[in-house]
Each structure stands twice: as structure tokens, then as C-alpha cells.
């Protein structure tokens, strides 16, 4: 029997990694007198584009906004279909509906949790205009296959890179040499956190120009500058746009988080490697499968339990972890299980078998740069203890 002893202090599932550098940049911003979109947002866009190796970056107040705008820049709307994955957060699909188009779901590759290109091909009709692949958890989708399908059928690709800052496909950072767009999230739990925030990147000048207009109330160029000396009070609204822009307090966090990103990533990688090595030795759970073409960002550590080897299911496993003071989450309850989607599209059990099987097995474990070594070891010991107690 193991000698596992439950710790007193709860290990949260996630914590942001904020230092004096971020705090000082925010207070400097407050003291500067410019708190709306302005110089820091512009600088963050430049620095971010340079980091991922994209020509243009447009900062927004969320990834949801960026995903919406990405489709709008391509004129996608009523009567169109857009293919995406059910294993994602709702906004990937909701933003398709917000354009007036219809989301069409394609099942995942069970090994990676990412959308399966073969399933995409099956869902293409004469109405299909775009694909929104999600780099799930920081894995990357099989991009060569996806872009090959897109070229063949003349489809736009809007990569949902909410989890994929620092992910690489065949050695190349997501966002680098893009043929479509990539949209990142800076929500509090993300690898780079600004509380809420997002970024759309593209190598296409026209897409970037439209993204700026759609995300900035449809205003003509540089209208943000209209209150500065030398700025002009005149502006045009050339589209009925959205109030989606980032502002400088968010960008202040973003600038300093970006400067510390490589250091934070190294810590994530170390934890993920320790988890991978230890969970591979435990008969009853399965560490994530990472294909050769993926450099994982380790935004999420999604452990799968193997119910065929255990007397408890995933939900009970989470209760057992919680009883041992380990915080968890589940990414994701499939979008196709949500009432807004089942009511609208009539989805039923068995429609997306790989996604359903994956969902029944997954638990997101704590993984963040400020985790202490003993906390990482404790999470491993807690998982081992549960598997030992509930092994068939
Ligand atoms: C896969 C995915 N796409 C999009 C989003 C939306 O991101 P945001 O909260 O920045 O709008 C999330 C949020 O976590 C996500 O997980």
C-alpha cells in the first residue's frame, strides 16, 4: 500500500505568473494618463508579431473577438458553412454563428484531441467557406493536411490558437508563415495572461487592415489617436464594426508577460516532462500523445484515465483528486453537448464518437510556471494513490 498523506493546502488548477515587472508597467500606464488603446497596445502588437514571426498583429479584448473578426475579414456570413471541432470552448463555434454562418462539426483524431482532417473532408459541401481548427491544449493540428484540403476546396483557415502560443508545427511557431489567420487568447489562465485579451495575426495586409476596422468600431485608420496632440477629430465609420480592441492596461501586462514568456515556458515544459515520465509508469492513466510534428505549448496538461482498468469513472476520479486537495478542470465538455447547440442542431450520442470517448476520460491537471517542485510531485503521487486504490 502507498504511504500517501493528504496535504493541507489546496493546489489550485491554475495561477497567473505575475511579477513586479507587470505591476510596475501597469502602474506606469495608469500614471501616464493614457489607459485606452494607445502606445502600449501598438508596441505589444509589434512585439507579438516579431515573437511569432508574423507580418501583422491586431490586438483585441479576447480571442473570441479575434475569431469572430477573422471570419468577418473574409466576408463569411449567412448561407455559408464553417467546419470546426466539437472538442473546444464554445466561442470557437459561437463566433461562426455570430457571422450568420453555420458551424459544421468534424470529429477529432482520438490520439491527439485535434480535429481529424479525414473528418473535415467528409463534411465539405458547396457551402463550405472556412475551417477553424483548434490547436487543442497546445498540441497542433495536422496543418499540412488541413491547408492541402483548404487549397483544394478554396477554403479560408482561421486557426484557433487560444492554447498555442509557443506551439510549433514541424519546428515552426504557430503564427509564422501563415496562410490564414491565427487567434490567440490572453485569458488569465493562458501561457501569456492579460486578464482578458486576444491577438489576431496574419501575413496578409488586407486581412490585417479589415481586422483593425472590424475590431475598432469600424472606424477609419488611426481614429484611436484623435485625442492626442496632432490627432484629427475627423473620422469615418466605414463598417458597422465592434468594440473589440485591446486597451493599454491590458497591453502593459502583455508587454511584460511577453518579455518573460520564454522563461515561463521553460518552467511549463519541465513540469510537463516530469508528468509525462511519471504518468507513463502508472497503469491506469495515459499521458498526452504528442506527434512528431508537434512542439507542445503545454497550455493544458490533459491526462486521460483508462476506465477499463479502474473501478471509478472520470467524474469520481476528479472527486478523489479534490479530496486530496488537487484542483482540476475538464477541457472540454464538447460544444455539441451544450443545449444551445443540441436544441439548434439536434446532436445526439454517437454523432462524434472519438470526441465522446476522449471527453469521458480527460482531466486537466495543475500546470503553471509558479508551481513548486513538491506540488508537482504531490499531484503525481495523488494520481498514483487513486489508481492504486481503485485498480480493477
Ligand atoms: C480553444 C479556445 N478557443 C477560444 C477561446 C476563447 O478565448 P477568450 O476567453 O480569450 O475569448 C478559448 C478560451 O479559453 C479556448 O479555450
Tab-separated table of C-alpha atoms and ligand atoms in Angstrom:
chain	number	residue	atom	x	y	z
A	1	UNK	CA	0.000	0.000	0.000
A	2	UNK	CA	1.201	3.550	-0.704
A	3	UNK	CA	2.042	5.915	2.141
A	4	UNK	CA	0.204	8.826	0.617
A	5	UNK	CA	-0.627	11.634	3.049
A	6	UNK	CA	-3.127	14.325	2.010
A	7	UNK	CA	-1.628	17.810	2.189
A	8	UNK	CA	-3.435	20.606	3.978
A	9	UNK	CA	-3.145	23.271	1.338
A	10	UNK	CA	-5.180	23.021	-1.856
A	11	UNK	CA	-3.189	23.099	-5.118
A	12	UNK	CA	-5.205	25.284	-7.484
A	13	UNK	CA	-5.677	24.135	-11.037
A	14	UNK	CA	-4.182	27.395	-12.330
A	15	UNK	CA	-2.498	30.592	-11.133
A	16	UNK	CA	-1.165	33.514	-13.200
A	17	UNK	CA	2.578	34.196	-13.038
A	18	UNK	CA	2.812	37.948	-12.356
A	19	UNK	CA	5.895	39.774	-11.089
A	20	UNK	CA	6.924	43.308	-10.134
A	21	UNK	CA	7.688	43.900	-13.825
A	22	UNK	CA	3.990	43.538	-14.752
A	23	UNK	CA	2.848	45.527	-11.702
A	24	UNK	CA	5.233	48.392	-12.491
A	25	UNK	CA	4.233	48.512	-16.151
A	26	UNK	CA	0.550	48.713	-15.153
A	27	UNK	CA	1.164	51.496	-12.626
A	28	UNK	CA	3.328	53.354	-15.172
A	29	UNK	CA	0.426	53.093	-17.607
A	30	UNK	CA	-2.019	54.441	-15.039
A	31	UNK	CA	0.345	57.339	-14.291
A	32	UNK	CA	0.928	58.055	-17.978
A	33	UNK	CA	-2.623	59.298	-18.392
A	34	UNK	CA	-3.240	57.041	-21.421
A	35	UNK	CA	-5.253	53.987	-20.377
A	36	UNK	CA	-7.280	53.325	-23.553
A	37	UNK	CA	-5.832	51.792	-26.745
A	38	UNK	CA	-2.630	53.688	-27.422
A	39	UNK	CA	1.151	53.396	-27.438
A	40	UNK	CA	1.405	50.259	-25.293
A	41	UNK	CA	-1.161	48.381	-27.373
A	42	UNK	CA	0.725	49.360	-30.541
A	43	UNK	CA	4.031	48.245	-29.034
A	44	UNK	CA	2.533	44.954	-27.853
A	45	UNK	CA	1.255	44.283	-31.390
A	46	UNK	CA	4.738	44.925	-32.808
A	47	UNK	CA	6.494	42.792	-30.198
A	48	UNK	CA	3.975	39.962	-30.556
A	49	UNK	CA	4.219	39.902	-34.358
A	50	UNK	CA	8.011	39.801	-34.071
A	51	UNK	CA	7.862	36.993	-31.474
A	52	UNK	CA	5.702	34.630	-33.541
A	53	UNK	CA	7.193	35.774	-36.851
A	54	UNK	CA	4.015	37.164	-38.417
A	55	UNK	CA	3.782	40.276	-40.587
A	56	UNK	CA	0.755	41.799	-38.820
A	57	UNK	CA	-0.799	41.514	-35.359
A	58	UNK	CA	-4.065	43.130	-34.280
A	59	UNK	CA	-4.682	43.228	-30.521
A	60	UNK	CA	-8.224	42.602	-29.281
A	61	UNK	CA	-10.031	42.253	-25.988
A	62	UNK	CA	-10.343	38.443	-26.332
A	63	UNK	CA	-9.609	35.500	-28.572
A	64	UNK	CA	-13.362	35.236	-29.078
A	65	UNK	CA	-13.289	38.691	-30.694
A	66	UNK	CA	-10.306	37.705	-32.861
A	67	UNK	CA	-12.032	34.510	-34.049
A	68	UNK	CA	-15.158	36.476	-34.959
A	69	UNK	CA	-13.189	39.157	-36.789
A	70	UNK	CA	-11.067	36.578	-38.658
A	71	UNK	CA	-14.190	35.232	-40.361
A	72	UNK	CA	-15.632	38.712	-40.983
A	73	UNK	CA	-12.456	39.779	-42.819
A	74	UNK	CA	-13.206	37.039	-45.353
A	75	UNK	CA	-16.825	38.116	-45.833
A	76	UNK	CA	-18.153	34.905	-44.282
A	77	UNK	CA	-21.815	35.169	-43.327
A	78	UNK	CA	-25.366	33.923	-43.889
A	79	UNK	CA	-25.629	30.857	-46.092
A	80	UNK	CA	-22.014	29.802	-45.512
A	81	UNK	CA	-20.746	26.780	-43.587
A	82	UNK	CA	-17.612	26.700	-41.454
A	83	UNK	CA	-16.081	23.431	-40.259
A	84	UNK	CA	-14.712	23.153	-36.727
A	85	UNK	CA	-14.204	20.703	-33.873
A	86	UNK	CA	-16.623	19.789	-31.075
A	87	UNK	CA	-13.670	19.473	-28.635
A	88	UNK	CA	-13.297	23.179	-27.938
A	89	UNK	CA	-14.613	26.080	-25.927
A	90	UNK	CA	-17.994	27.380	-27.069
A	91	UNK	CA	-16.659	30.612	-28.550
A	92	UNK	CA	-14.922	28.779	-31.420
A	93	UNK	CA	-18.375	27.775	-32.652
A	94	UNK	CA	-20.444	30.699	-31.337
A	95	UNK	CA	-18.385	33.193	-33.348
A	96	UNK	CA	-19.242	31.257	-36.517
A	97	UNK	CA	-22.934	31.685	-35.653
A	98	UNK	CA	-22.349	35.395	-34.918
A	99	UNK	CA	-21.277	35.922	-38.540
A	100	UNK	CA	-24.571	34.379	-39.702
A	101	UNK	CA	-22.824	31.222	-40.959
A	102	UNK	CA	-23.490	27.659	-39.773
A	103	UNK	CA	-20.905	25.698	-37.770
A	104	UNK	CA	-20.393	22.163	-39.053
A	105	UNK	CA	-18.580	19.849	-36.662
A	106	UNK	CA	-15.982	17.267	-37.664
A	107	UNK	CA	-14.849	14.609	-35.177
A	108	UNK	CA	-11.394	14.622	-33.592
A	109	UNK	CA	-8.414	12.359	-34.032
A	110	UNK	CA	-8.649	10.307	-30.831
A	111	UNK	CA	-4.867	10.212	-30.445
A	112	UNK	CA	-4.301	13.992	-30.302
A	113	UNK	CA	-7.683	15.522	-29.440
A	114	UNK	CA	-7.369	17.787	-32.510
A	115	UNK	CA	-9.749	17.865	-35.483
A	116	UNK	CA	-9.264	14.922	-37.878
A	117	UNK	CA	-8.522	16.073	-41.462
A	118	UNK	CA	-10.314	12.987	-42.882
A	119	UNK	CA	-13.444	14.021	-40.985
A	120	UNK	CA	-13.113	17.590	-42.336
A	121	UNK	CA	-13.143	16.257	-45.897
A	122	UNK	CA	-16.324	14.300	-45.218
A	123	UNK	CA	-18.118	17.473	-44.083
A	124	UNK	CA	-17.275	19.699	-47.078
A	125	UNK	CA	-20.240	20.885	-49.166
A	126	UNK	CA	-20.708	23.579	-51.813
A	127	UNK	CA	-21.490	25.980	-48.926
A	128	UNK	CA	-18.253	25.408	-47.002
A	129	UNK	CA	-16.158	28.573	-46.844
A	130	UNK	CA	-13.694	28.059	-43.997
A	131	UNK	CA	-12.107	25.697	-41.482
A	132	UNK	CA	-11.460	26.677	-37.852
A	133	UNK	CA	-9.003	24.094	-36.493
A	134	UNK	CA	-8.214	24.314	-32.763
A	135	UNK	CA	-4.690	23.586	-31.547
A	136	UNK	CA	-6.168	21.718	-28.624
A	137	UNK	CA	-4.360	22.112	-25.280
A	138	UNK	CA	-1.232	23.273	-27.140
A	139	UNK	CA	-0.994	20.255	-29.449
A	140	UNK	CA	-1.030	21.340	-33.069
A	141	UNK	CA	-3.417	20.175	-35.738
A	142	UNK	CA	-2.068	18.374	-38.783
A	143	UNK	CA	-1.635	21.677	-40.634
A	144	UNK	CA	-0.132	20.352	-43.884
A	145	UNK	CA	-3.196	18.163	-44.409
A	146	UNK	CA	-5.607	20.926	-43.379
A	147	UNK	CA	-4.055	23.521	-45.723
A	148	UNK	CA	-3.968	20.935	-48.522
A	149	UNK	CA	-7.744	20.434	-48.095
A	150	UNK	CA	-8.223	24.213	-47.889
A	151	UNK	CA	-6.307	24.780	-51.148
A	152	UNK	CA	-8.187	22.000	-52.919
A	153	UNK	CA	-11.606	23.407	-51.954
A	154	UNK	CA	-10.669	27.110	-51.839
A	155	UNK	CA	-11.354	27.470	-48.112
A	156	UNK	CA	-10.070	30.017	-45.612
A	157	UNK	CA	-8.289	28.709	-42.490
A	158	UNK	CA	-8.753	30.585	-39.203
A	159	UNK	CA	-6.530	28.793	-36.692
A	160	UNK	CA	-7.857	28.891	-33.138
A	161	UNK	CA	-4.519	29.319	-31.383
A	162	UNK	CA	-6.024	30.163	-27.973
A	163	UNK	CA	-3.786	27.465	-26.468
A	164	UNK	CA	-0.977	27.583	-28.986
A	165	UNK	CA	1.326	30.460	-28.120
A	166	UNK	CA	4.760	28.740	-28.234
A	167	UNK	CA	3.405	25.645	-30.017
A	168	UNK	CA	5.292	24.646	-33.140
A	169	UNK	CA	4.307	22.652	-36.211
A	170	UNK	CA	7.312	20.868	-37.728
A	171	UNK	CA	9.588	23.264	-35.855
A	172	UNK	CA	7.805	26.447	-36.974
A	173	UNK	CA	5.953	28.587	-34.410
A	174	UNK	CA	2.188	28.761	-34.868
A	175	UNK	CA	1.599	32.157	-36.435
A	176	UNK	CA	4.773	32.042	-38.529
A	177	UNK	CA	4.360	31.948	-42.346
A	178	UNK	CA	0.595	31.819	-42.008
A	179	UNK	CA	-1.651	31.246	-44.978
A	180	UNK	CA	-4.768	32.197	-42.998
A	181	UNK	CA	-5.061	33.786	-39.558
A	182	UNK	CA	-4.190	32.645	-36.036
A	183	UNK	CA	-6.084	33.918	-32.990
A	184	UNK	CA	-4.546	33.761	-29.502
A	185	UNK	CA	-6.100	34.130	-26.060
A	186	UNK	CA	-4.550	36.010	-23.137
A	187	UNK	CA	-7.257	35.000	-20.647
A	188	UNK	CA	-5.997	34.728	-17.051
A	189	UNK	CA	-5.113	31.013	-17.330
A	190	UNK	CA	-3.201	31.243	-20.610
A	191	UNK	CA	0.585	30.945	-21.187
A	192	UNK	CA	0.612	34.739	-21.581
A	193	UNK	CA	-2.080	36.386	-19.441
A	194	UNK	CA	-3.533	39.889	-19.552
A	195	UNK	CA	-6.697	39.057	-17.580
A	196	UNK	CA	-8.658	39.037	-20.799
A	197	UNK	CA	-7.205	39.723	-24.204
A	198	UNK	CA	-6.510	38.305	-27.622
A	199	UNK	CA	-4.466	38.771	-30.780
A	200	UNK	CA	-5.137	38.072	-34.424
A	201	UNK	CA	-2.064	37.556	-36.589
A	202	UNK	CA	-1.792	37.296	-40.349
A	203	UNK	CA	0.702	37.790	-43.159
A	204	UNK	CA	-1.975	39.325	-45.380
A	205	UNK	CA	-2.089	43.136	-45.343
A	206	UNK	CA	-5.713	43.370	-46.429
A	207	UNK	CA	-6.863	40.914	-43.739
A	208	UNK	CA	-4.978	42.944	-41.116
A	209	UNK	CA	-6.480	46.210	-42.384
A	210	UNK	CA	-10.011	44.819	-42.217
A	211	UNK	CA	-9.372	43.259	-38.791
A	212	UNK	CA	-8.387	46.687	-37.435
A	213	UNK	CA	-11.529	48.233	-38.815
A	214	UNK	CA	-13.910	45.489	-37.604
A	215	UNK	CA	-12.367	45.410	-34.119
A	216	UNK	CA	-12.251	49.202	-33.730
A	217	UNK	CA	-15.909	50.172	-34.163
A	218	UNK	CA	-15.473	50.251	-37.956
A	219	UNK	CA	-13.529	53.497	-37.640
A	220	UNK	CA	-11.138	54.727	-40.265
A	221	UNK	CA	-7.396	54.412	-39.689
A	222	UNK	CA	-5.769	55.821	-36.557
A	223	UNK	CA	-9.000	57.185	-35.071
A	224	UNK	CA	-7.723	55.928	-31.680
A	225	UNK	CA	-5.264	58.824	-31.852
A	226	UNK	CA	-7.939	61.512	-32.182
A	227	UNK	CA	-7.475	62.817	-28.616
A	228	UNK	CA	-3.685	63.236	-28.925
A	229	UNK	CA	-1.919	66.420	-29.932
A	230	UNK	CA	-1.793	66.481	-33.705
A	231	UNK	CA	-4.542	63.849	-33.916
A	232	UNK	CA	-7.555	64.718	-36.013
A	233	UNK	CA	-11.124	64.827	-34.709
A	234	UNK	CA	-12.432	63.683	-38.074
A	235	UNK	CA	-13.172	60.036	-38.652
A	236	UNK	CA	-15.438	57.865	-40.727
A	237	UNK	CA	-17.286	54.704	-39.753
A	238	UNK	CA	-16.745	52.549	-42.832
A	239	UNK	CA	-18.239	49.332	-41.355
A	240	UNK	CA	-20.733	48.748	-38.561
A	241	UNK	CA	-17.849	47.356	-36.501
A	242	UNK	CA	-17.361	46.016	-32.993
A	243	UNK	CA	-15.794	47.369	-29.803
A	244	UNK	CA	-13.225	44.605	-29.711
A	245	UNK	CA	-9.914	46.461	-29.333
A	246	UNK	CA	-7.364	45.870	-26.581
A	247	UNK	CA	-6.528	48.802	-24.291
A	248	UNK	CA	-3.230	49.910	-22.767
A	249	UNK	CA	-3.648	48.453	-19.256
A	250	UNK	CA	-4.052	45.002	-20.819
A	251	UNK	CA	-1.152	45.705	-23.173
A	252	UNK	CA	1.025	46.735	-20.209
A	253	UNK	CA	0.584	43.227	-18.800
A	254	UNK	CA	1.073	41.749	-22.252
A	255	UNK	CA	4.367	43.548	-22.887
A	256	UNK	CA	5.939	42.290	-19.670
A	257	UNK	CA	4.449	38.800	-19.964
A	258	UNK	CA	5.851	38.548	-23.484
A	259	UNK	CA	9.281	39.624	-22.242
A	260	UNK	CA	9.110	36.767	-19.678
A	261	UNK	CA	7.410	34.228	-21.948
A	262	UNK	CA	10.433	32.029	-22.723
A	263	UNK	CA	11.315	31.823	-19.040
A	264	UNK	CA	7.699	30.886	-18.132
A	265	UNK	CA	7.591	28.341	-20.988
A	266	UNK	CA	10.738	26.610	-19.755
A	267	UNK	CA	9.028	26.032	-16.400
A	268	UNK	CA	5.890	24.646	-18.058
A	269	UNK	CA	7.996	22.283	-20.139
A	270	UNK	CA	9.877	20.984	-17.106
A	271	UNK	CA	6.624	20.197	-15.280
A	272	UNK	CA	5.073	18.555	-18.351
A	273	UNK	CA	8.151	16.378	-18.852
A	274	UNK	CA	8.027	15.245	-15.229
A	275	UNK	CA	4.298	14.449	-15.522
A	276	UNK	CA	4.881	12.575	-18.802
A	277	UNK	CA	7.680	10.442	-17.387
A	278	UNK	CA	5.807	9.542	-14.192
A	279	UNK	CA	2.306	9.002	-15.613
A	280	UNK	CA	3.748	6.698	-18.294
A	281	UNK	CA	4.680	4.344	-15.420
A	282	UNK	CA	1.172	4.282	-13.908
A	283	UNK	CA	-1.066	1.529	-15.303
A	284	UNK	CA	-4.499	3.156	-15.364
A	285	UNK	CA	-3.766	6.604	-16.833
A	286	UNK	CA	-2.383	7.826	-20.143
A	287	UNK	CA	-0.192	10.920	-20.704
A	288	UNK	CA	-0.940	13.009	-23.824
A	289	UNK	CA	0.226	11.571	-27.135
A	290	UNK	CA	2.421	14.171	-28.860
A	291	UNK	CA	3.027	13.531	-32.578
A	292	UNK	CA	6.498	14.096	-34.071
A	293	UNK	CA	5.323	17.229	-35.859
A	294	UNK	CA	4.145	18.913	-32.627
A	295	UNK	CA	6.102	21.037	-30.183
A	296	UNK	CA	3.506	21.268	-27.422
A	297	UNK	CA	2.955	24.610	-25.644
A	298	UNK	CA	1.731	22.773	-22.547
A	299	UNK	CA	-1.050	25.269	-22.032
A	300	UNK	CA	-3.044	22.352	-20.623
A	301	UNK	CA	-1.917	19.036	-19.256
A	302	UNK	CA	-4.754	16.715	-20.255
A	303	UNK	CA	-4.376	13.343	-18.555
A	304	UNK	CA	-6.611	10.514	-19.715
A	305	UNK	CA	-7.792	7.907	-17.277
A	306	UNK	CA	-8.355	4.366	-18.563
A	307	UNK	CA	-11.810	3.421	-17.192
A	308	UNK	CA	-11.376	-0.201	-18.364
A	309	UNK	CA	-8.612	-0.573	-15.750
A	310	UNK	CA	-10.360	1.274	-12.914
A	311	UNK	CA	-13.432	0.794	-10.721
A	312	UNK	CA	-14.205	4.539	-10.869
A	313	UNK	CA	-15.026	6.835	-13.768
A	314	UNK	CA	-13.558	10.243	-14.666
A	315	UNK	CA	-16.043	12.195	-12.549
A	316	UNK	CA	-15.220	10.114	-9.476
A	317	UNK	CA	-11.503	10.423	-10.220
A	318	UNK	CA	-11.915	14.213	-10.076
A	319	UNK	CA	-13.704	13.928	-6.721
A	320	UNK	CA	-10.824	11.775	-5.429
A	321	UNK	CA	-8.283	14.384	-6.589
A	322	UNK	CA	-10.324	17.129	-4.978
A	323	UNK	CA	-10.476	15.097	-1.725
A	324	UNK	CA	-6.677	15.066	-1.890
A	325	UNK	CA	-6.618	18.858	-2.359
A	326	UNK	CA	-5.728	18.853	-6.042
A	327	UNK	CA	-7.640	21.296	-8.249
A	328	UNK	CA	-8.587	20.164	-11.757
A	329	UNK	CA	-10.657	21.151	-14.746
A	330	UNK	CA	-12.044	19.433	-17.842
A	331	UNK	CA	-11.223	20.671	-21.334
A	332	UNK	CA	-13.747	20.471	-22.745
A	333	UNK	CA	-17.355	19.488	-22.342
A	334	UNK	CA	-17.919	19.133	-26.119
A	335	UNK	CA	-19.727	22.096	-27.678
A	336	UNK	CA	-22.097	19.584	-29.253
A	337	UNK	CA	-23.313	18.640	-25.726
A	338	UNK	CA	-24.382	22.216	-24.980
A	339	UNK	CA	-28.112	22.946	-25.040
A	340	UNK	CA	-27.649	25.957	-27.334
A	341	UNK	CA	-26.237	23.523	-29.895
A	342	UNK	CA	-28.299	20.392	-29.260
A	343	UNK	CA	-31.506	22.470	-29.412
A	344	UNK	CA	-30.429	24.126	-32.646
A	345	UNK	CA	-28.805	21.208	-34.464
A	346	UNK	CA	-30.287	18.119	-32.756
A	347	UNK	CA	-26.964	16.448	-31.940
A	348	UNK	CA	-27.198	13.059	-30.231
A	349	UNK	CA	-24.969	10.491	-28.570
A	350	UNK	CA	-22.761	8.771	-31.148
A	351	UNK	CA	-22.500	11.692	-33.580
A	352	UNK	CA	-18.833	12.317	-32.677
A	353	UNK	CA	-17.582	9.016	-31.194
A	354	UNK	CA	-13.909	9.969	-30.787
A	355	UNK	CA	-14.777	13.235	-29.099
A	356	UNK	CA	-17.211	11.449	-26.757
A	357	UNK	CA	-14.675	8.758	-25.808
A	358	UNK	CA	-11.993	11.380	-25.230
A	359	UNK	CA	-14.318	13.531	-23.113
A	360	UNK	CA	-15.197	10.635	-20.804
A	361	UNK	CA	-11.530	10.132	-19.950
A	362	UNK	CA	-9.969	13.573	-19.604
A	363	UNK	CA	-8.806	15.568	-16.597
A	364	UNK	CA	-6.758	18.785	-16.834
A	365	UNK	CA	-4.156	18.774	-14.069
A	366	UNK	CA	-2.460	21.797	-12.475
A	367	UNK	CA	0.350	23.132	-14.681
A	368	UNK	CA	1.672	26.677	-14.352
A	369	UNK	CA	5.101	28.277	-14.037
A	370	UNK	CA	4.768	29.137	-10.335
A	371	UNK	CA	4.077	25.512	-9.303
A	372	UNK	CA	6.631	24.316	-6.813
A	373	UNK	CA	8.562	21.062	-7.301
A	374	UNK	CA	6.885	19.474	-4.296
A	375	UNK	CA	3.458	20.403	-5.661
A	376	UNK	CA	4.226	18.719	-8.976
A	377	UNK	CA	5.425	15.615	-7.140
A	378	UNK	CA	2.333	15.711	-4.926
A	379	UNK	CA	-0.028	15.748	-7.937
A	380	UNK	CA	1.817	12.716	-9.354
A	381	UNK	CA	1.598	10.912	-6.005
A	382	UNK	CA	-2.108	11.727	-5.696
A	383	UNK	CA	-2.852	10.270	-9.143
A	384	UNK	CA	-0.804	7.161	-8.311
A	385	UNK	CA	-2.593	6.751	-4.981
A	386	UNK	CA	-6.032	6.933	-6.610
A	387	UNK	CA	-5.075	4.444	-9.332
A	388	UNK	CA	-3.713	2.018	-6.720
A	389	UNK	CA	-6.869	2.280	-4.590
A	390	UNK	CA	-9.299	1.905	-7.484
A	391	UNK	CA	-7.479	-0.504	-9.827
A	392	UNK	CA	-9.590	-3.434	-11.033
B	1	LIG	C1	-9.936	26.745	-27.676
B	1	LIG	C2	-10.408	28.098	-27.242
B	1	LIG	N1	-10.782	28.973	-28.181
B	1	LIG	C3	-11.202	30.211	-27.852
B	1	LIG	C4	-11.262	30.622	-26.543
B	1	LIG	C5	-11.735	31.995	-26.217
B	1	LIG	O1	-10.726	32.748	-25.627
B	1	LIG	P1	-11.067	34.112	-24.870
B	1	LIG	O2	-11.505	33.777	-23.498
B	1	LIG	O3	-9.774	34.883	-24.902
B	1	LIG	O4	-12.119	34.796	-25.658
B	1	LIG	C6	-10.877	29.743	-25.538
B	1	LIG	C7	-10.938	30.160	-24.132
B	1	LIG	O5	-10.332	29.629	-23.263
B	1	LIG	C8	-10.440	28.450	-25.889
B	1	LIG	O6	-10.075	27.564	-24.951
